[in-house]
């Protein structure tokens, strides 16, 4: 489980995130609530600003959460998440990856190529890691919302945090939508592909991240 994928919001609301699970909305909410982390590298210290926030505020006995925090997470259907990852990476040729197994800048010509590369371990990108890796034990969370209910999740968190915003600003935040879709994905999705994706993300189905 990663300790860096978390936003510390006011009123001890901890929001975990994963790629293609409402990350854009989560980050925007954190920023609008005054989120920022001042970071200067110190040898032997945290390696980046996300790790630093946990060093400064996290519960050492229950990483990466804060002590007595109210814990939220946003889950997504693993098949839809995988297809969204492929679509994003295929369109984002600027994505850089230091791995010797990078997602090719030219993209893939078919979903068959993508899923075969992932199955064989020939491609490495954070987007393909399981939700279980990013979130860990589902029982550690007080509230888990599906991506399709992102508005409800944001509304719930704002209800707890109660920021000094007028109704227009609150409604604007609640109505925020991801600005990308699968409309650019022209790769054929067959029954066989769907079943292979389900096998790849079996642990998410078993752990309830689906």
PDB file of C-alpha atoms in Angstrom, residues 3-203:
ATOM      1  CA  UNK A   3       1.747   6.106   1.747  1.00  0.00           C
ATOM      2  CA  UNK A   4       1.884   9.004  -0.714  1.00  0.00           C
ATOM      3  CA  UNK A   5      -1.563   8.872  -2.311  1.00  0.00           C
ATOM      4  CA  UNK A   6      -3.551  10.793   0.270  1.00  0.00           C
ATOM      5  CA  UNK A   7      -4.890  14.303   0.690  1.00  0.00           C
ATOM      6  CA  UNK A   8      -5.087  15.685   4.212  1.00  0.00           C
ATOM      7  CA  UNK A   9      -8.188  17.885   4.265  1.00  0.00           C
ATOM      8  CA  UNK A  10      -9.417  20.122   7.096  1.00  0.00           C
ATOM      9  CA  UNK A  11     -11.360  18.668  10.053  1.00  0.00           C
ATOM     10  CA  UNK A  12      -9.251  15.479   9.910  1.00  0.00           C
ATOM     11  CA  UNK A  13     -10.797  14.281   6.654  1.00  0.00           C
ATOM     12  CA  UNK A  14      -8.333  11.969   4.888  1.00  0.00           C
ATOM     13  CA  UNK A  15      -9.025  11.369   1.199  1.00  0.00           C
ATOM     14  CA  UNK A  16      -7.146   8.531  -0.513  1.00  0.00           C
ATOM     15  CA  UNK A  17      -6.772   8.578  -4.278  1.00  0.00           C
ATOM     16  CA  UNK A  18      -5.728   6.276  -7.112  1.00  0.00           C
ATOM     17  CA  UNK A  19      -5.086   6.962 -10.804  1.00  0.00           C
ATOM     18  CA  UNK A  20      -8.321   7.141 -12.826  1.00  0.00           C
ATOM     19  CA  UNK A  21     -10.469   7.131  -9.677  1.00  0.00           C
ATOM     20  CA  UNK A  22     -11.457  10.785  -9.575  1.00  0.00           C
ATOM     21  CA  UNK A  23      -7.929  12.040  -8.957  1.00  0.00           C
ATOM     22  CA  UNK A  24      -8.479  15.312 -10.836  1.00  0.00           C
ATOM     23  CA  UNK A  25     -11.504  16.157  -8.685  1.00  0.00           C
ATOM     24  CA  UNK A  26      -9.774  15.077  -5.483  1.00  0.00           C
ATOM     25  CA  UNK A  27      -6.732  17.225  -6.187  1.00  0.00           C
ATOM     26  CA  UNK A  28      -8.892  20.212  -7.103  1.00  0.00           C
ATOM     27  CA  UNK A  29     -10.850  19.878  -3.848  1.00  0.00           C
ATOM     28  CA  UNK A  30      -7.610  19.688  -1.847  1.00  0.00           C
ATOM     29  CA  UNK A  31      -6.250  22.793  -3.584  1.00  0.00           C
ATOM     30  CA  UNK A  32      -9.442  24.807  -3.061  1.00  0.00           C
ATOM     31  CA  UNK A  33      -9.379  23.921   0.623  1.00  0.00           C
ATOM     32  CA  UNK A  34      -5.916  25.454   0.914  1.00  0.00           C
ATOM     33  CA  UNK A  35      -3.870  22.325   0.430  1.00  0.00           C
ATOM     34  CA  UNK A  36      -0.137  22.775  -0.033  1.00  0.00           C
ATOM     35  CA  UNK A  37       3.051  21.195   1.270  1.00  0.00           C
ATOM     36  CA  UNK A  38       6.288  23.147   1.660  1.00  0.00           C
ATOM     37  CA  UNK A  39       9.144  20.841   0.860  1.00  0.00           C
ATOM     38  CA  UNK A  40      12.918  21.045   0.769  1.00  0.00           C
ATOM     39  CA  UNK A  41      14.953  17.904   0.299  1.00  0.00           C
ATOM     40  CA  UNK A  42      17.050  16.894   3.302  1.00  0.00           C
ATOM     41  CA  UNK A  43      19.314  13.855   3.188  1.00  0.00           C
ATOM     42  CA  UNK A  44      17.739  11.074   5.206  1.00  0.00           C
ATOM     43  CA  UNK A  45      14.357  12.782   5.161  1.00  0.00           C
ATOM     44  CA  UNK A  46      11.237  12.346   3.025  1.00  0.00           C
ATOM     45  CA  UNK A  47      11.875  11.941  -0.687  1.00  0.00           C
ATOM     46  CA  UNK A  48       9.121  14.270  -1.923  1.00  0.00           C
ATOM     47  CA  UNK A  49       6.380  16.649  -0.762  1.00  0.00           C
ATOM     48  CA  UNK A  50       3.729  13.930  -0.558  1.00  0.00           C
ATOM     49  CA  UNK A  51       5.878  11.779   1.701  1.00  0.00           C
ATOM     50  CA  UNK A  52       6.730  14.848   3.793  1.00  0.00           C
ATOM     51  CA  UNK A  53       3.104  15.498   4.716  1.00  0.00           C
ATOM     52  CA  UNK A  54       2.894  12.016   6.190  1.00  0.00           C
ATOM     53  CA  UNK A  55       6.159  12.502   8.079  1.00  0.00           C
ATOM     54  CA  UNK A  56       4.754  15.732   9.527  1.00  0.00           C
ATOM     55  CA  UNK A  57       1.158  14.722  10.267  1.00  0.00           C
ATOM     56  CA  UNK A  58       0.612  10.989   9.751  1.00  0.00           C
ATOM     57  CA  UNK A  59      -0.005   8.362  12.398  1.00  0.00           C
ATOM     58  CA  UNK A  60       3.214   6.334  12.537  1.00  0.00           C
ATOM     59  CA  UNK A  61       1.242   3.292  13.724  1.00  0.00           C
ATOM     60  CA  UNK A  62      -1.363   3.464  10.953  1.00  0.00           C
ATOM     61  CA  UNK A  63       0.176   4.948   7.790  1.00  0.00           C
ATOM     62  CA  UNK A  64      -0.682   6.963   5.828  1.00  0.00           C
ATOM     63  CA  UNK A  65      -3.676   8.176   7.829  1.00  0.00           C
ATOM     64  CA  UNK A  66      -3.754  10.811  10.527  1.00  0.00           C
ATOM     65  CA  UNK A  67      -4.757   9.725  14.007  1.00  0.00           C
ATOM     66  CA  UNK A  68      -8.545   9.729  14.525  1.00  0.00           C
ATOM     67  CA  UNK A  69      -9.157  10.843  10.948  1.00  0.00           C
ATOM     68  CA  UNK A  70     -12.360  10.368   8.933  1.00  0.00           C
ATOM     69  CA  UNK A  71     -11.294   8.241   5.979  1.00  0.00           C
ATOM     70  CA  UNK A  72     -12.699   8.456   2.460  1.00  0.00           C
ATOM     71  CA  UNK A  73     -11.797   6.573  -0.716  1.00  0.00           C
ATOM     72  CA  UNK A  74     -13.093   6.590  -4.287  1.00  0.00           C
ATOM     73  CA  UNK A  75     -13.317   3.212  -6.025  1.00  0.00           C
ATOM     74  CA  UNK A  76     -14.049   2.315  -9.637  1.00  0.00           C
ATOM     75  CA  UNK A  77     -15.065  -0.713 -11.660  1.00  0.00           C
ATOM     76  CA  UNK A  78     -11.696  -2.338 -12.544  1.00  0.00           C
ATOM     77  CA  UNK A  79     -12.611  -2.935 -16.190  1.00  0.00           C
ATOM     78  CA  UNK A  80     -13.708   0.654 -16.758  1.00  0.00           C
ATOM     79  CA  UNK A  81     -10.651   1.899 -14.895  1.00  0.00           C
ATOM     80  CA  UNK A  82      -8.296  -0.201 -17.032  1.00  0.00           C
ATOM     81  CA  UNK A  83      -9.899   1.017 -20.268  1.00  0.00           C
ATOM     82  CA  UNK A  84      -9.695   4.606 -19.052  1.00  0.00           C
ATOM     83  CA  UNK A  85      -6.003   4.099 -18.217  1.00  0.00           C
ATOM     84  CA  UNK A  86      -5.308   2.790 -21.711  1.00  0.00           C
ATOM     85  CA  UNK A  87      -7.202   5.665 -23.275  1.00  0.00           C
ATOM     86  CA  UNK A  88      -5.310   8.239 -21.187  1.00  0.00           C
ATOM     87  CA  UNK A  89      -1.896   6.738 -21.870  1.00  0.00           C
ATOM     88  CA  UNK A  90      -2.578   6.282 -25.579  1.00  0.00           C
ATOM     89  CA  UNK A  91      -3.512   9.968 -25.857  1.00  0.00           C
ATOM     90  CA  UNK A  92      -0.765  11.260 -23.572  1.00  0.00           C
ATOM     91  CA  UNK A  93       2.348  10.726 -25.656  1.00  0.00           C
ATOM     92  CA  UNK A  94       4.139  13.240 -23.449  1.00  0.00           C
ATOM     93  CA  UNK A  95       3.980  10.872 -20.470  1.00  0.00           C
ATOM     94  CA  UNK A  96       7.512  10.109 -19.310  1.00  0.00           C
ATOM     95  CA  UNK A  97       8.499   6.897 -17.579  1.00  0.00           C
ATOM     96  CA  UNK A  98      12.001   6.094 -16.349  1.00  0.00           C
ATOM     97  CA  UNK A  99      11.291   2.359 -16.329  1.00  0.00           C
ATOM     98  CA  UNK A 100      12.994   0.033 -18.790  1.00  0.00           C
ATOM     99  CA  UNK A 101       9.446  -1.266 -19.389  1.00  0.00           C
ATOM    100  CA  UNK A 102       7.688   2.007 -20.283  1.00  0.00           C
ATOM    101  CA  UNK A 103       4.330   2.463 -21.926  1.00  0.00           C
ATOM    102  CA  UNK A 104       5.422   3.264 -25.513  1.00  0.00           C
ATOM    103  CA  UNK A 105       5.142   6.879 -26.561  1.00  0.00           C
ATOM    104  CA  UNK A 106       3.508   5.779 -29.806  1.00  0.00           C
ATOM    105  CA  UNK A 107       0.838   3.930 -27.855  1.00  0.00           C
ATOM    106  CA  UNK A 108      -0.567   0.530 -28.783  1.00  0.00           C
ATOM    107  CA  UNK A 109      -2.594  -0.319 -31.844  1.00  0.00           C
ATOM    108  CA  UNK A 110      -5.003  -2.664 -30.044  1.00  0.00           C
ATOM    109  CA  UNK A 111      -6.247  -3.625 -26.608  1.00  0.00           C
ATOM    110  CA  UNK A 112      -4.916  -7.109 -27.335  1.00  0.00           C
ATOM    111  CA  UNK A 113      -1.393  -5.653 -27.477  1.00  0.00           C
ATOM    112  CA  UNK A 114      -1.885  -3.693 -24.266  1.00  0.00           C
ATOM    113  CA  UNK A 115      -3.301  -6.471 -22.145  1.00  0.00           C
ATOM    114  CA  UNK A 116      -0.758  -8.978 -23.445  1.00  0.00           C
ATOM    115  CA  UNK A 117       2.060  -6.584 -22.518  1.00  0.00           C
ATOM    116  CA  UNK A 118       0.618  -6.124 -19.022  1.00  0.00           C
ATOM    117  CA  UNK A 119       0.076  -9.867 -18.561  1.00  0.00           C
ATOM    118  CA  UNK A 120       3.690 -10.574 -19.556  1.00  0.00           C
ATOM    119  CA  UNK A 121       5.065  -7.773 -17.398  1.00  0.00           C
ATOM    120  CA  UNK A 122       6.514  -6.002 -20.437  1.00  0.00           C
ATOM    121  CA  UNK A 123       5.008  -2.608 -19.620  1.00  0.00           C
ATOM    122  CA  UNK A 124       5.147  -0.606 -16.401  1.00  0.00           C
ATOM    123  CA  UNK A 125       3.008   2.390 -15.529  1.00  0.00           C
ATOM    124  CA  UNK A 126       1.464   3.485 -12.227  1.00  0.00           C
ATOM    125  CA  UNK A 127      -1.955   3.622 -13.878  1.00  0.00           C
ATOM    126  CA  UNK A 128      -2.015  -0.169 -14.221  1.00  0.00           C
ATOM    127  CA  UNK A 129      -1.417  -0.930 -10.540  1.00  0.00           C
ATOM    128  CA  UNK A 130      -4.397  -2.280  -8.613  1.00  0.00           C
ATOM    129  CA  UNK A 131      -6.686  -0.224  -6.416  1.00  0.00           C
ATOM    130  CA  UNK A 132      -5.748  -2.633  -3.635  1.00  0.00           C
ATOM    131  CA  UNK A 133      -2.149  -1.424  -3.934  1.00  0.00           C
ATOM    132  CA  UNK A 134      -3.214   2.200  -3.570  1.00  0.00           C
ATOM    133  CA  UNK A 135      -5.922   1.756  -0.925  1.00  0.00           C
ATOM    134  CA  UNK A 136      -5.067  -1.346   1.081  1.00  0.00           C
ATOM    135  CA  UNK A 137      -7.688  -2.817   3.410  1.00  0.00           C
ATOM    136  CA  UNK A 138     -11.180  -1.532   2.620  1.00  0.00           C
ATOM    137  CA  UNK A 139     -12.200  -2.032   6.249  1.00  0.00           C
ATOM    138  CA  UNK A 140      -9.899   0.816   7.286  1.00  0.00           C
ATOM    139  CA  UNK A 141     -12.216   3.370   5.656  1.00  0.00           C
ATOM    140  CA  UNK A 142     -15.306   5.005   7.065  1.00  0.00           C
ATOM    141  CA  UNK A 143     -16.725   5.920   3.655  1.00  0.00           C
ATOM    142  CA  UNK A 144     -16.062   4.390   0.238  1.00  0.00           C
ATOM    143  CA  UNK A 145     -17.805   5.957  -2.743  1.00  0.00           C
ATOM    144  CA  UNK A 146     -17.946   4.725  -6.305  1.00  0.00           C
ATOM    145  CA  UNK A 147     -16.627   7.112  -8.947  1.00  0.00           C
ATOM    146  CA  UNK A 148     -20.155   7.401 -10.326  1.00  0.00           C
ATOM    147  CA  UNK A 149     -21.127   8.951  -6.969  1.00  0.00           C
ATOM    148  CA  UNK A 150     -18.255  11.462  -6.849  1.00  0.00           C
ATOM    149  CA  UNK A 151     -20.690  14.355  -6.371  1.00  0.00           C
ATOM    150  CA  UNK A 152     -22.107  12.685  -3.275  1.00  0.00           C
ATOM    151  CA  UNK A 153     -18.614  12.027  -1.922  1.00  0.00           C
ATOM    152  CA  UNK A 154     -17.563  15.677  -2.317  1.00  0.00           C
ATOM    153  CA  UNK A 155     -20.852  16.885  -0.833  1.00  0.00           C
ATOM    154  CA  UNK A 156     -20.346  14.578   2.158  1.00  0.00           C
ATOM    155  CA  UNK A 157     -16.808  15.810   2.775  1.00  0.00           C
ATOM    156  CA  UNK A 158     -17.834  19.450   2.464  1.00  0.00           C
ATOM    157  CA  UNK A 159     -20.634  18.827   4.941  1.00  0.00           C
ATOM    158  CA  UNK A 160     -18.055  17.642   7.479  1.00  0.00           C
ATOM    159  CA  UNK A 161     -15.452  20.309   6.693  1.00  0.00           C
ATOM    160  CA  UNK A 162     -17.966  23.148   6.363  1.00  0.00           C
ATOM    161  CA  UNK A 163     -15.643  25.632   4.597  1.00  0.00           C
ATOM    162  CA  UNK A 164     -16.603  29.341   4.603  1.00  0.00           C
ATOM    163  CA  UNK A 165     -17.941  29.179   1.047  1.00  0.00           C
ATOM    164  CA  UNK A 166     -21.150  30.519  -0.423  1.00  0.00           C
ATOM    165  CA  UNK A 167     -23.638  28.089  -1.953  1.00  0.00           C
ATOM    166  CA  UNK A 168     -22.552  28.889  -5.507  1.00  0.00           C
ATOM    167  CA  UNK A 169     -18.959  27.876  -4.783  1.00  0.00           C
ATOM    168  CA  UNK A 170     -20.066  24.700  -3.017  1.00  0.00           C
ATOM    169  CA  UNK A 171     -22.367  23.748  -5.880  1.00  0.00           C
ATOM    170  CA  UNK A 172     -19.605  24.452  -8.400  1.00  0.00           C
ATOM    171  CA  UNK A 173     -17.290  22.097  -6.539  1.00  0.00           C
ATOM    172  CA  UNK A 174     -19.933  19.388  -6.202  1.00  0.00           C
ATOM    173  CA  UNK A 175     -20.788  19.599  -9.897  1.00  0.00           C
ATOM    174  CA  UNK A 176     -17.188  19.288 -11.055  1.00  0.00           C
ATOM    175  CA  UNK A 177     -16.543  16.586 -13.612  1.00  0.00           C
ATOM    176  CA  UNK A 178     -13.469  14.871 -14.988  1.00  0.00           C
ATOM    177  CA  UNK A 179     -12.491  16.655 -18.194  1.00  0.00           C
ATOM    178  CA  UNK A 180     -11.466  13.522 -20.035  1.00  0.00           C
ATOM    179  CA  UNK A 181     -13.433  10.529 -21.228  1.00  0.00           C
ATOM    180  CA  UNK A 182     -13.061   7.291 -23.143  1.00  0.00           C
ATOM    181  CA  UNK A 183     -14.368   8.924 -26.307  1.00  0.00           C
ATOM    182  CA  UNK A 184     -10.872   8.769 -27.811  1.00  0.00           C
ATOM    183  CA  UNK A 185     -10.665   5.023 -27.281  1.00  0.00           C
ATOM    184  CA  UNK A 186     -11.240   3.386 -30.639  1.00  0.00           C
ATOM    185  CA  UNK A 187      -9.831   0.013 -29.595  1.00  0.00           C
ATOM    186  CA  UNK A 188     -12.201  -2.935 -29.781  1.00  0.00           C
ATOM    187  CA  UNK A 189     -13.431  -4.225 -26.416  1.00  0.00           C
ATOM    188  CA  UNK A 190     -14.308  -7.905 -26.713  1.00  0.00           C
ATOM    189  CA  UNK A 191     -15.735 -10.323 -24.142  1.00  0.00           C
ATOM    190  CA  UNK A 192     -12.345 -12.059 -24.016  1.00  0.00           C
ATOM    191  CA  UNK A 193     -10.575  -8.762 -23.254  1.00  0.00           C
ATOM    192  CA  UNK A 194     -13.021  -7.994 -20.441  1.00  0.00           C
ATOM    193  CA  UNK A 195     -12.491 -11.423 -18.875  1.00  0.00           C
ATOM    194  CA  UNK A 196      -8.707 -11.040 -19.061  1.00  0.00           C
ATOM    195  CA  UNK A 197      -8.921  -7.627 -17.378  1.00  0.00           C
ATOM    196  CA  UNK A 198     -10.994  -9.172 -14.596  1.00  0.00           C
ATOM    197  CA  UNK A 199      -8.314 -11.816 -14.094  1.00  0.00           C
ATOM    198  CA  UNK A 200      -5.579  -9.150 -13.939  1.00  0.00           C
ATOM    199  CA  UNK A 201      -7.507  -7.274 -11.249  1.00  0.00           C
ATOM    200  CA  UNK A 202      -8.857 -10.290  -9.382  1.00  0.00           C
ATOM    201  CA  UNK A 203      -7.452  -8.952  -6.123  1.00  0.00           C
TER     202      UNK A 203
END
